[in-house]
PDB file of C-alpha atoms in Angstrom:
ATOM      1  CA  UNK P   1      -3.632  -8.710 -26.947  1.00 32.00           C
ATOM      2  CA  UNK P   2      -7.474  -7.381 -28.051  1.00 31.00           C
ATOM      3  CA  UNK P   3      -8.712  -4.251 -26.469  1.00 31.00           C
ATOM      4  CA  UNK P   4     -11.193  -4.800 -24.419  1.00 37.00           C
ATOM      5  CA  UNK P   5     -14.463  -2.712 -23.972  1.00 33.00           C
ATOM      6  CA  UNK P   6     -12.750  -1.289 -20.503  1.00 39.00           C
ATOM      7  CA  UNK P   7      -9.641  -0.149 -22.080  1.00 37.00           C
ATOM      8  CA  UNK P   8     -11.014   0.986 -25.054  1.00 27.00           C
ATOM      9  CA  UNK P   9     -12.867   3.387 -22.794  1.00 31.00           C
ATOM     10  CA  UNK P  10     -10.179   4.265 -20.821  1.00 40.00           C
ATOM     11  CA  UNK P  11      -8.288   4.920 -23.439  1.00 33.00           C
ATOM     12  CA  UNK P  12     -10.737   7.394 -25.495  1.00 32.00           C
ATOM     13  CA  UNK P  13     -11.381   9.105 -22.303  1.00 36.00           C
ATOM     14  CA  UNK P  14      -7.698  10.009 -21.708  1.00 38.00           C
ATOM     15  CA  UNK P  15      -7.004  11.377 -25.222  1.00 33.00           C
ATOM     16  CA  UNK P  16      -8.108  15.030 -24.027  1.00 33.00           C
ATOM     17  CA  UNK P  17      -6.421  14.758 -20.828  1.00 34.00           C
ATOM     18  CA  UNK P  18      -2.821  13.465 -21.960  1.00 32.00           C
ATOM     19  CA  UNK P  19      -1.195  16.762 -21.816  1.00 32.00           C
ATOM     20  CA  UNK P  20      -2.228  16.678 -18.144  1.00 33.00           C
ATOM     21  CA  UNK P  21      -1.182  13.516 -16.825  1.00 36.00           C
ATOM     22  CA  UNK P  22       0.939  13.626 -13.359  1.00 42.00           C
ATOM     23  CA  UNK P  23       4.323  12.571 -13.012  1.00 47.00           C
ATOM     24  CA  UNK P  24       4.491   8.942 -12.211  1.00 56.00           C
ATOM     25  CA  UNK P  25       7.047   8.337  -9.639  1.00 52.00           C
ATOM     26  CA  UNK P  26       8.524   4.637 -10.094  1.00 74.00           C
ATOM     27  CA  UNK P  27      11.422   3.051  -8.655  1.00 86.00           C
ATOM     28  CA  UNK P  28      13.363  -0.494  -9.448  1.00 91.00           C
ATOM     29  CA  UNK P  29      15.585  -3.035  -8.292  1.00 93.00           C
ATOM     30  CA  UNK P  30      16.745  -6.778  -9.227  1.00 94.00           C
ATOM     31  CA  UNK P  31      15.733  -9.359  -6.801  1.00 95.00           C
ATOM     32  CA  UNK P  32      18.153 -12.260  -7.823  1.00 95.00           C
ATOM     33  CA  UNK P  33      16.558 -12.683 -11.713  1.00 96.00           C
ATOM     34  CA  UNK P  34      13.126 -11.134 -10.982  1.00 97.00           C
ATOM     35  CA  UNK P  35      12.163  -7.790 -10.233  1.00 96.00           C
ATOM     36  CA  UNK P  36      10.382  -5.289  -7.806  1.00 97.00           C
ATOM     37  CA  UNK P  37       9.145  -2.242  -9.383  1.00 95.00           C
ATOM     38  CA  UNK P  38       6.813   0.195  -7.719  1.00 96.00           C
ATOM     39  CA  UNK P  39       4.032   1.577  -9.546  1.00 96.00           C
ATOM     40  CA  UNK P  40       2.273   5.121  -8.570  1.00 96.00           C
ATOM     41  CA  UNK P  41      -1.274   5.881  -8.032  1.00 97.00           C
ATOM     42  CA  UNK P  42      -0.924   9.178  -7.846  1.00 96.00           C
ATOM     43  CA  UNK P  43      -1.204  11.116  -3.909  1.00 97.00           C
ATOM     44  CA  UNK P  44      -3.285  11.661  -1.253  1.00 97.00           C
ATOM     45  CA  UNK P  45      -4.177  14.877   0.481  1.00 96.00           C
ATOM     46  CA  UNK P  46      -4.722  14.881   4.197  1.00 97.00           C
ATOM     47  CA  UNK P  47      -5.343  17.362   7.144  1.00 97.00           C
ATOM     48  CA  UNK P  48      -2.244  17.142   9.368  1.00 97.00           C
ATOM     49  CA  UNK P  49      -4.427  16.240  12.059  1.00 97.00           C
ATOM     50  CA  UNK P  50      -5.118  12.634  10.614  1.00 96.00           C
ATOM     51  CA  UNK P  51      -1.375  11.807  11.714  1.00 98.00           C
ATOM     52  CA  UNK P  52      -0.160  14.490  13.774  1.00 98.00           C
ATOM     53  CA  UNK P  53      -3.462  14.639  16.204  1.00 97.00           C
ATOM     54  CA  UNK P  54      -2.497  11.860  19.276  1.00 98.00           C
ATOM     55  CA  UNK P  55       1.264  13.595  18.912  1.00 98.00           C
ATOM     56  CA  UNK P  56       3.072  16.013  21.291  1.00 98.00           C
ATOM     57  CA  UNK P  57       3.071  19.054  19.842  1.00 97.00           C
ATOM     58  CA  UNK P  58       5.994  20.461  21.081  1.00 97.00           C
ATOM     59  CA  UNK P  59       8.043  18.268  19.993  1.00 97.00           C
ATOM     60  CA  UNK P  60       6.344  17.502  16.735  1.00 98.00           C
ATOM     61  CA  UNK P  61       7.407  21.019  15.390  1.00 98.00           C
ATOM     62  CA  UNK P  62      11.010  20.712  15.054  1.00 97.00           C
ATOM     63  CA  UNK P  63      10.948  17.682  13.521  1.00 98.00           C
ATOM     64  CA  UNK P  64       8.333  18.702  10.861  1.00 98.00           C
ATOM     65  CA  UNK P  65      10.515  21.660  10.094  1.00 97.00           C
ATOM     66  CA  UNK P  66      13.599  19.138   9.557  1.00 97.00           C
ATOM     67  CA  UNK P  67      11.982  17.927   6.598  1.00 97.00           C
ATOM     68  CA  UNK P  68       9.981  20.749   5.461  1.00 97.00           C
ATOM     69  CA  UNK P  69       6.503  19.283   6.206  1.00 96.00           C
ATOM     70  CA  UNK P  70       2.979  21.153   6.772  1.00 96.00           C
ATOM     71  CA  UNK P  71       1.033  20.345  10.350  1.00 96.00           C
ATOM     72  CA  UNK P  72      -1.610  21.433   7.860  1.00 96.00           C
ATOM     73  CA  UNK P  73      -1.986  19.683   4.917  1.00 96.00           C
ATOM     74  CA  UNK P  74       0.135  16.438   4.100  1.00 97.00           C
ATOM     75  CA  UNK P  75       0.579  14.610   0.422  1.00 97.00           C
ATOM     76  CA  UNK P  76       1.778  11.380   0.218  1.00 97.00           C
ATOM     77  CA  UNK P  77       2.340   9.318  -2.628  1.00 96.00           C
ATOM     78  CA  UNK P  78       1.243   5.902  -3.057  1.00 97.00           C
ATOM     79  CA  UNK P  79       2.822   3.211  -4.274  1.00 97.00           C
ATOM     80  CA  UNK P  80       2.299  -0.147  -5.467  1.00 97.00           C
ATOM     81  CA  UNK P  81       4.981  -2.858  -5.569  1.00 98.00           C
ATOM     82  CA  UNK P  82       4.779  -5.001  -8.506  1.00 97.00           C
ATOM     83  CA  UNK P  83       6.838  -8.007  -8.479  1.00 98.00           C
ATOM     84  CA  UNK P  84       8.007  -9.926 -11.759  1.00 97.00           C
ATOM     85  CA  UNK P  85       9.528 -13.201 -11.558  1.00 97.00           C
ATOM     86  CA  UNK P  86       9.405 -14.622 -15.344  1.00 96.00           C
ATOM     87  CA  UNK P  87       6.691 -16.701 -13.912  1.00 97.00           C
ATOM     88  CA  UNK P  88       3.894 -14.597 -11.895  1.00 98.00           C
ATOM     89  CA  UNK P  89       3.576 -11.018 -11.931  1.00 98.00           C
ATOM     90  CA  UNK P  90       2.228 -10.105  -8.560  1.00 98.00           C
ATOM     91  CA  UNK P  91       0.711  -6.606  -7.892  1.00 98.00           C
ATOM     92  CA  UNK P  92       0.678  -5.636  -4.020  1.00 98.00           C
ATOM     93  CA  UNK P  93      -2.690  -3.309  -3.110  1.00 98.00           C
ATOM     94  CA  UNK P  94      -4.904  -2.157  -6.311  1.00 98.00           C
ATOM     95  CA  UNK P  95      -4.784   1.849  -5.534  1.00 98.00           C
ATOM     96  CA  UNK P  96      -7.770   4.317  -4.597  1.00 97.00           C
ATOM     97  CA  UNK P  97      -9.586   3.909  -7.846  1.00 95.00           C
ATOM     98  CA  UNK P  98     -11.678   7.229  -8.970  1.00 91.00           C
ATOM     99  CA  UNK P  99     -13.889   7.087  -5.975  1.00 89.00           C
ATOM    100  CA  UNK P 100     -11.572   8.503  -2.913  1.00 95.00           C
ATOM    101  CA  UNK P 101      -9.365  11.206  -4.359  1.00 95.00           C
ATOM    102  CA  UNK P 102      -8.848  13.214  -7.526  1.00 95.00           C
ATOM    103  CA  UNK P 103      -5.320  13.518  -6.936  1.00 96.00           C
ATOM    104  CA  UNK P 104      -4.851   9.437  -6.845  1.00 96.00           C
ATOM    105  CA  UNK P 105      -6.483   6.677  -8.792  1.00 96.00           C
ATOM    106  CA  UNK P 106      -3.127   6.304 -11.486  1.00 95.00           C
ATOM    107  CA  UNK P 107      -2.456   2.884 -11.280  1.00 96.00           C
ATOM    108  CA  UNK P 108      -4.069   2.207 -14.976  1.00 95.00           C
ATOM    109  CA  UNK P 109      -1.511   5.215 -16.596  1.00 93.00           C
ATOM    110  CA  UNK P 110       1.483   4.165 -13.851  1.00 94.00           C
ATOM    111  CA  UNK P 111       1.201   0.005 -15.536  1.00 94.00           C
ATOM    112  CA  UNK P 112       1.265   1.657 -19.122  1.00 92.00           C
ATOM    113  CA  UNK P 113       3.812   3.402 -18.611  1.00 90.00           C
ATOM    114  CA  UNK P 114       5.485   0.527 -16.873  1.00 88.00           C
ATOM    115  CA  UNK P 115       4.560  -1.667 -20.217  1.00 90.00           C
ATOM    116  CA  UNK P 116       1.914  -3.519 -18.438  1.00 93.00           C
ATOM    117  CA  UNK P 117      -2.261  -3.965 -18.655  1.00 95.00           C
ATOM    118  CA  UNK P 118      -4.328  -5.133 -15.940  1.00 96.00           C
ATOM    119  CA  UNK P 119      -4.636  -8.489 -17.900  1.00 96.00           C
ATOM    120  CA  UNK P 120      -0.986  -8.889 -17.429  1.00 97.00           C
ATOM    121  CA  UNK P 121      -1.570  -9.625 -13.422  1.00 98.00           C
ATOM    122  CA  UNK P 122      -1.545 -12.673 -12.547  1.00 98.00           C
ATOM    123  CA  UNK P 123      -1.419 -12.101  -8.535  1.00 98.00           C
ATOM    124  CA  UNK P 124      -3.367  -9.703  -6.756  1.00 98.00           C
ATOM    125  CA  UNK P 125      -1.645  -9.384  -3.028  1.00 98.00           C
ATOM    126  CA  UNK P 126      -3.367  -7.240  -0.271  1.00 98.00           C
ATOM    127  CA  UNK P 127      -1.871  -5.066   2.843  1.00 98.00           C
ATOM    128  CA  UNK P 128      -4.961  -4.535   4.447  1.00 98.00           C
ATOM    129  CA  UNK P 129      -8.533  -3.104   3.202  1.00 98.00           C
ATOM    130  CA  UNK P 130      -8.186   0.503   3.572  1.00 98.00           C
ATOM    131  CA  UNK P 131      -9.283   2.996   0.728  1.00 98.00           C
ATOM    132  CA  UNK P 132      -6.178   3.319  -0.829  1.00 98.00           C
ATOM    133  CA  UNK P 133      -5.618   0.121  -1.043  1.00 98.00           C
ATOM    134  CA  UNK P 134      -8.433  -1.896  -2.269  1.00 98.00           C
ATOM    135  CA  UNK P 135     -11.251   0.850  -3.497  1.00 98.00           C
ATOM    136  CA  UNK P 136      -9.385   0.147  -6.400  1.00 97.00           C
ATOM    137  CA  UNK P 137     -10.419  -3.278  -7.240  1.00 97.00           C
ATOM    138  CA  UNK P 138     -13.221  -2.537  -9.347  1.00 95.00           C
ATOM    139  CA  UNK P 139     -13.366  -0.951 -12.948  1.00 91.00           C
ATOM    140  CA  UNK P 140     -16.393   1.543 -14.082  1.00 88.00           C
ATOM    141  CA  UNK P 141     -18.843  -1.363 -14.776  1.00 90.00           C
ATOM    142  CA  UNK P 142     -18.163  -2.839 -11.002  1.00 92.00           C
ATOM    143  CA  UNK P 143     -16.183  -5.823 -12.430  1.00 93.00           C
ATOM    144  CA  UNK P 144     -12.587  -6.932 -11.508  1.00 95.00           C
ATOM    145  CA  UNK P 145      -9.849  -4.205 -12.780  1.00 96.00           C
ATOM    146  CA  UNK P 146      -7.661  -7.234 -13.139  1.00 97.00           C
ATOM    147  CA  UNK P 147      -9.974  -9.664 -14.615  1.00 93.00           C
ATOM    148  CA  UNK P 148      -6.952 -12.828 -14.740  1.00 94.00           C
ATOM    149  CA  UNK P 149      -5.264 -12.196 -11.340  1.00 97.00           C
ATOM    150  CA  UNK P 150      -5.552 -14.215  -8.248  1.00 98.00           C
ATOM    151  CA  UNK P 151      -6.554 -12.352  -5.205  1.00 98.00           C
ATOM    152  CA  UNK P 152      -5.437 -12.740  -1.611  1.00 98.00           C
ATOM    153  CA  UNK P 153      -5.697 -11.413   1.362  1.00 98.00           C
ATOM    154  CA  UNK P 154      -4.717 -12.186   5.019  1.00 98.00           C
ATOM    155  CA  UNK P 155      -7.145 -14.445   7.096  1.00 98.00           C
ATOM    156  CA  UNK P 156      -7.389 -11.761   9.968  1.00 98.00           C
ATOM    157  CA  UNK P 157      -7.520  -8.831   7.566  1.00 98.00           C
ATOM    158  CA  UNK P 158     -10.572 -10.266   5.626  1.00 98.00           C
ATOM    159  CA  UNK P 159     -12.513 -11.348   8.560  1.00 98.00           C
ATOM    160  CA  UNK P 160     -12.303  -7.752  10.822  1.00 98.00           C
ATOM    161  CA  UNK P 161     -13.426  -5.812   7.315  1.00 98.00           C
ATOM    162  CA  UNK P 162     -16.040  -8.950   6.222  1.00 98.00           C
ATOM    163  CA  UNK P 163     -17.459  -8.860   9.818  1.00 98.00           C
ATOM    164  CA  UNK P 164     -21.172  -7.157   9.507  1.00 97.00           C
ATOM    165  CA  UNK P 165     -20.513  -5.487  13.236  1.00 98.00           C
ATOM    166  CA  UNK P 166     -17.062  -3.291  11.751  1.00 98.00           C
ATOM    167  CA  UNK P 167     -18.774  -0.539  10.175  1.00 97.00           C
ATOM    168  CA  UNK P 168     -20.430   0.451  13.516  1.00 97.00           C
ATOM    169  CA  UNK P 169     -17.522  -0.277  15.549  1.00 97.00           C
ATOM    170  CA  UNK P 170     -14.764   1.149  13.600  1.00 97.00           C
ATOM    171  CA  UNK P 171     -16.178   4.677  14.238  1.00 96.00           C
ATOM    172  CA  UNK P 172     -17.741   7.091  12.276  1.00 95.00           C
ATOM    173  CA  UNK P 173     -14.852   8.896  10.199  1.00 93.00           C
ATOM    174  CA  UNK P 174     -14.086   5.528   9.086  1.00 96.00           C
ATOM    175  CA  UNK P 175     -17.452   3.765   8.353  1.00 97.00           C
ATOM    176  CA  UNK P 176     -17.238   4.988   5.099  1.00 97.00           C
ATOM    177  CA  UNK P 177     -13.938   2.737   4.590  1.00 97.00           C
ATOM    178  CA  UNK P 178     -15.956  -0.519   6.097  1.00 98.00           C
ATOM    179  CA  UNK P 179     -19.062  -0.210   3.690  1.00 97.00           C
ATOM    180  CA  UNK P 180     -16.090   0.380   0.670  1.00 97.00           C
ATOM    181  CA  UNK P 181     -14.401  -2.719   1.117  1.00 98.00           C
ATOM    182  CA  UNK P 182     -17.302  -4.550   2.235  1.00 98.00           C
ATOM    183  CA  UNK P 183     -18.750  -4.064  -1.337  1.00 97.00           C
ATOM    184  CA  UNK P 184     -15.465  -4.429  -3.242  1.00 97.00           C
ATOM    185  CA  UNK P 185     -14.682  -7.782  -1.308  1.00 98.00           C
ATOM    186  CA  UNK P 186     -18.150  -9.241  -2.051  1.00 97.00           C
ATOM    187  CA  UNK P 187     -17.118  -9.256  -5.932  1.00 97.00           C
ATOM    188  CA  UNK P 188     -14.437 -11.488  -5.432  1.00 97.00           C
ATOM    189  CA  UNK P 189     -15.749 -13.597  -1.866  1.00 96.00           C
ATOM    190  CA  UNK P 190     -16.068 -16.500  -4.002  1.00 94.00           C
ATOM    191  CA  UNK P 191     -12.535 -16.408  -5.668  1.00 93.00           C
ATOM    192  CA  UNK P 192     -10.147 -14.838  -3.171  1.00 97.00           C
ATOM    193  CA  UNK P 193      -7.917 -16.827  -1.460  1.00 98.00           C
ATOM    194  CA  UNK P 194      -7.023 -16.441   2.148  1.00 98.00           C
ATOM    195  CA  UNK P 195      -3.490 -17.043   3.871  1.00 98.00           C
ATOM    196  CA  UNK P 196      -2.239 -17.133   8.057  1.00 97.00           C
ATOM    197  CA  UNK P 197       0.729 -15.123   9.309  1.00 96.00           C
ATOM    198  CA  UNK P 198       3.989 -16.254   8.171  1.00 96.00           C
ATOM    199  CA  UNK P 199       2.585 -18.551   5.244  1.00 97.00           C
ATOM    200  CA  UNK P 200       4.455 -18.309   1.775  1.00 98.00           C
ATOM    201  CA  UNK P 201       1.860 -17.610  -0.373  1.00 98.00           C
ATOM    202  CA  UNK P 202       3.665 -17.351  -3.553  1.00 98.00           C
ATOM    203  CA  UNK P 203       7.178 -18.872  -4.548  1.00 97.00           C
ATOM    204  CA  UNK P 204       9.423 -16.417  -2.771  1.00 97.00           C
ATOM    205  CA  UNK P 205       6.316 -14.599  -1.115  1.00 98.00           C
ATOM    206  CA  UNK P 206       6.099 -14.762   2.836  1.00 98.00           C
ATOM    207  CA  UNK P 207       3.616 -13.227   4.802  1.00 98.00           C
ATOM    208  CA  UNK P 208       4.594 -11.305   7.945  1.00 98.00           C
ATOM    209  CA  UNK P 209       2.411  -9.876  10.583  1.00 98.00           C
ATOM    210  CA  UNK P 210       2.403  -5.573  10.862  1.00 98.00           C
ATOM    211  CA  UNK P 211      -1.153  -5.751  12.650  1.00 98.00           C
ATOM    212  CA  UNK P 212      -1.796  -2.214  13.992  1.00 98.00           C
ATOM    213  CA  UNK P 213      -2.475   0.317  11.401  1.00 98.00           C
ATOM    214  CA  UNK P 214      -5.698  -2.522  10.923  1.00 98.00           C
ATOM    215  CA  UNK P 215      -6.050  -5.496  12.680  1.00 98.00           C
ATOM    216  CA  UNK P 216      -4.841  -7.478  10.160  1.00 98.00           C
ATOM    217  CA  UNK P 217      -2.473  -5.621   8.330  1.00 98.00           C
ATOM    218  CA  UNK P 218       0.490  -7.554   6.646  1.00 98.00           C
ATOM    219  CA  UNK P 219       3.776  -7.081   5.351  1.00 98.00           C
ATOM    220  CA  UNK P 220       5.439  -9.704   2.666  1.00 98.00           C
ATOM    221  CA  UNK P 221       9.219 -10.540   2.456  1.00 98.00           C
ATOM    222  CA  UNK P 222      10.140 -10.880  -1.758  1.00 98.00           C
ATOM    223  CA  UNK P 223      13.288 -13.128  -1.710  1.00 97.00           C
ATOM    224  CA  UNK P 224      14.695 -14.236  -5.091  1.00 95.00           C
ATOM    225  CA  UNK P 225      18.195 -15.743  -4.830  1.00 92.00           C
ATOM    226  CA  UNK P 226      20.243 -14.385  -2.265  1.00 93.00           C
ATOM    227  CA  UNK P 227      18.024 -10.951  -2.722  1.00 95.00           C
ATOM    228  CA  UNK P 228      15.464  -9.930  -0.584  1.00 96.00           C
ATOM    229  CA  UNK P 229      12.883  -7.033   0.461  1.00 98.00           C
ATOM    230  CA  UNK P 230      10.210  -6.304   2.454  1.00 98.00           C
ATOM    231  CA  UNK P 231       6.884  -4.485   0.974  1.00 98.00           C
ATOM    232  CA  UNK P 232       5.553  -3.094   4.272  1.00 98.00           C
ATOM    233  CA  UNK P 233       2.496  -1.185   3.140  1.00 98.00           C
ATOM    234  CA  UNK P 234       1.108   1.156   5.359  1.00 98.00           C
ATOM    235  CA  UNK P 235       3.141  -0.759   8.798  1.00 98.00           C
ATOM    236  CA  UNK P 236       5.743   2.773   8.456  1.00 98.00           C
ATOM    237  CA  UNK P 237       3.568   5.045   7.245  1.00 98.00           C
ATOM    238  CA  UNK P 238       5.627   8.428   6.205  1.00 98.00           C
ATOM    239  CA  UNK P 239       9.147   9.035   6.393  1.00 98.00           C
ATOM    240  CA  UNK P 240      10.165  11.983   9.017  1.00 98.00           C
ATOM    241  CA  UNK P 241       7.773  10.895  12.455  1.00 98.00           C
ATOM    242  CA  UNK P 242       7.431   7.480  11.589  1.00 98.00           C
ATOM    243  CA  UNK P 243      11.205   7.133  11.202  1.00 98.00           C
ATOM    244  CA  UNK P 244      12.274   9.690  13.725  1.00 98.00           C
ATOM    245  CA  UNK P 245       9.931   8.816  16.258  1.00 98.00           C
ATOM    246  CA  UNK P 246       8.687   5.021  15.697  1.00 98.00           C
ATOM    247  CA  UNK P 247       7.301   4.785  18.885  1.00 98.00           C
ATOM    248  CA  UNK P 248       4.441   7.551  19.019  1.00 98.00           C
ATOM    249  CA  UNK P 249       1.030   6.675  18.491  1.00 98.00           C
ATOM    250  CA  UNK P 250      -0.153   8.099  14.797  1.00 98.00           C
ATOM    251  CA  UNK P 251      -3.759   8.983  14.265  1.00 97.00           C
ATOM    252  CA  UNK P 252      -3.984   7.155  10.791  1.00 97.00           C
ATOM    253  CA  UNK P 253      -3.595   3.709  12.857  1.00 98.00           C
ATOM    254  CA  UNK P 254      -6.590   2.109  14.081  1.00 98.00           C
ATOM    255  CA  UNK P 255      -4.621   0.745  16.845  1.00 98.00           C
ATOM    256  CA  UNK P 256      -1.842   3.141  18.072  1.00 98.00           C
ATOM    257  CA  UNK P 257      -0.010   1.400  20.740  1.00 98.00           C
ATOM    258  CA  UNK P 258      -0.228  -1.912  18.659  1.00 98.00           C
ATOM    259  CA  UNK P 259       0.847  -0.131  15.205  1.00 98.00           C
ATOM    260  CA  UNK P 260       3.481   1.205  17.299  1.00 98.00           C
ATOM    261  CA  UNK P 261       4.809  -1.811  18.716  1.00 98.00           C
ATOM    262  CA  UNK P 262       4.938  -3.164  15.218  1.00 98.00           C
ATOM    263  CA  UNK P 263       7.026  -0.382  13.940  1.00 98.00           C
ATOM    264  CA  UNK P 264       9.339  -1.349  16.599  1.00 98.00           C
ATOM    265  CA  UNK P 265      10.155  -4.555  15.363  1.00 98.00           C
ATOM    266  CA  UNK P 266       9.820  -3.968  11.870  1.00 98.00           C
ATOM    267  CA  UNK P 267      13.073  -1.418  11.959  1.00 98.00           C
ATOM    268  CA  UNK P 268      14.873  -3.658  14.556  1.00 98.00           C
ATOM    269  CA  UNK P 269      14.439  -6.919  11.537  1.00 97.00           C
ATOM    270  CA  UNK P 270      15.152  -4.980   8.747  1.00 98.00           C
ATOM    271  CA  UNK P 271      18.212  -3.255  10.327  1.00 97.00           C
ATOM    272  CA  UNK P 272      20.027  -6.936  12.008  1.00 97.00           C
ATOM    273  CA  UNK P 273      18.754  -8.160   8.138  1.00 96.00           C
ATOM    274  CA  UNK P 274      19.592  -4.977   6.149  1.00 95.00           C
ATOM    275  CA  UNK P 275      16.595  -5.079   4.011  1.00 96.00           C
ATOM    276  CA  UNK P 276      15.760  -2.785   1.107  1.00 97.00           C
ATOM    277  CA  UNK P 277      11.992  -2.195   1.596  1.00 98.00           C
ATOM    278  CA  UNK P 278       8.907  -0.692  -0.008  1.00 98.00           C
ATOM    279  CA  UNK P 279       6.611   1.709   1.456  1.00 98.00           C
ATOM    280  CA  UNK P 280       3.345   2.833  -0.081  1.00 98.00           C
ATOM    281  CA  UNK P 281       3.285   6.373   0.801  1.00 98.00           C
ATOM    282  CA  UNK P 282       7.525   6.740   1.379  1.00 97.00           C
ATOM    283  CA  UNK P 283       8.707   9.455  -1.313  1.00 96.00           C
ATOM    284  CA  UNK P 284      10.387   9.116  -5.028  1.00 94.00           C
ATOM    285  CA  UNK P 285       8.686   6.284  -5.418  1.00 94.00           C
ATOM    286  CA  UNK P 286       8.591   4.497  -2.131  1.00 96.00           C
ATOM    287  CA  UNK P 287      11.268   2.157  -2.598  1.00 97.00           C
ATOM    288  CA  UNK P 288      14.643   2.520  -0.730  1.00 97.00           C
ATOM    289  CA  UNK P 289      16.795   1.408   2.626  1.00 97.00           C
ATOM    290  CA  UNK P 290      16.868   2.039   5.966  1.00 98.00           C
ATOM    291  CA  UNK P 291      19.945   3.787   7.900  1.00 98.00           C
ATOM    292  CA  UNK P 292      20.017   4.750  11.440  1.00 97.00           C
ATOM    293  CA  UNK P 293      20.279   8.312  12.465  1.00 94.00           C
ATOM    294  CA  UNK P 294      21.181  10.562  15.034  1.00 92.00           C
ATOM    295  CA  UNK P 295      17.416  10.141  16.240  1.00 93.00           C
ATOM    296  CA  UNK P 296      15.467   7.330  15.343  1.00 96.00           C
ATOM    297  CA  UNK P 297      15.884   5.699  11.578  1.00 98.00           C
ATOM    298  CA  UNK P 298      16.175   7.623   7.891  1.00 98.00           C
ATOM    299  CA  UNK P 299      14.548   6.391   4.871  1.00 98.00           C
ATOM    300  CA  UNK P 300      16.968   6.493   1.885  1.00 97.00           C
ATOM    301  CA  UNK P 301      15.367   6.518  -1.436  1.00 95.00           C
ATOM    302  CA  UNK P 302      17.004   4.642  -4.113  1.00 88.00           C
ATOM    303  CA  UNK P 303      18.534   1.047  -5.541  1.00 70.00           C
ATOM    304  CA  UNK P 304      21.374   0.847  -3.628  1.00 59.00           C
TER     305      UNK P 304
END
């Protein structure tokens, strides 16, 4: 493979740094003959309030304590799922890029490490269109990051962030997030290609509705063989209130009582179909299963 301009960049600018890299969490299963790996672009930080805000207080505390978590300052990972099948290699969400976070943007060192270069995707799968998930898209001269890959996006998803009348209605702590995708979508507006709930977009690649954290946020079952998982993106969005407590409204969902709804039936499906899932900011690496606890659902990280 010949080294592009981009990565011959990328890679003279990370000579200095390579002492410093972070950890890369990653995680892996089999899927029948393919496989599901997830990827790290590094971590967010966040004021408790983004999540904790809408939440009863008194309650909240002794469940934070449980798992040793800060109503102050929160640090999720994120996680990509990237799906190989001998035949398409599918990456779900692109990352943060260098433009949101310093603590996030990895995705570039997380494929290396993984053996794999941006030229290697051939599928580009969305979530949804916030930050994290698509201010990737773009390398430092504004072109694709994955210049070969396929992009696609929900129907509903594209048209709420696509829709001129979003970045004044969205409100103002998230306008910035409108006018980012806005700009990153426009680059690829002739190329992407859109899909409706429940479609199977790819050969063992379904599309399943988790609108609430945005309008048009989606989830995808992977099924190869008899195996199967379920990348929910941001639909379960941590792993202690989101599992204990599915049913409060979180302030990092655009639309509480609908996000909450969804979480609902996303635990009741993958407990009757005892899924392994992916979550893009669930810990060590985001990949794992679901068991029920004493209050509410646990997230168990791991293969098994």
């Amino acid at each position: 493979m010949s080294l592009s301009r981009r990565r011959f960049l990328q890679t003279a600018a990370a000579v200095p740094l390579a002492g410093s890299w972070p950890r890369l969490a990653t995680a892996e299963i089999s899927l029948g003959s393919a496989t599901l790996t997830t990827v790290s672009d590094g971590s967010l930080m966040l004021p408790g309030s983004f999540i904790f805000e809408p939440m009863p207080k008194d309650e909240l505390a002794p469940i934070l304590m449980d798992y040793g978590i800060s109503d102050e300052r929160l640090t999720p990972e994120c996680n990509l799922a990237l799906y190989r099948d001998g035949t398409n290699t599918v990456l779900f969400d692109v990352g943060s890029g260098p433009d949101f976070m310093p603590t996030a943007g990895t995705i570039l060192d997380s494929l290396d490490a993984a053996g794999r270069a941006p030229e290697d995707i051939t599928h580009v799968v969305f979530t949804h269109a916030h930050p994290d998930h698509i201010w990737g898209l773009l390398d430092e001269f504004d072109e694709p990051l994955f210049p070969d890959a396929t992009y696609m996006m929900g129907r509903d998803e594209w048209n709420y962030w696509w829709d001129p009348d979003t970045v004044d209605t969205i409100g103002d702590a998230r306008a910035a997030f409108a006018v980012g995708a806005r700009r990153r979508m426009e680059v690829i507006e002739d190329s992407v290609q859109l899909f409706d709930d429940g479609q199977e977009i790819l050969p063992g690649i379904s599309a399943v509705p988790t609108p609430g954290h945005t309008p048009g946020h989606m989830s995808f079952e992977v099924r190869n063989e008899s195996d199967s998982a379920l990348v929910i993106g941001d639909a379960i969005g941590n792993h202690h209130v989101a599992f204990r407590k599915p049913g409060w409204i979180s302030g990092s969902d655009q639309d509480g009582d609908m996000a909450a709804a969804t979480r609902k039936v996303l635990f009741d499906r993958i407990m009757s179909e005892q899924m392994r899932i992916v979550g893009f900011h669930l810990p060590r690496g985001g990949l794992g299963r679901v068991d029920k606890g004493a209050e509410g659902y646990v997230f168990v990280p791991g293969d098994t």
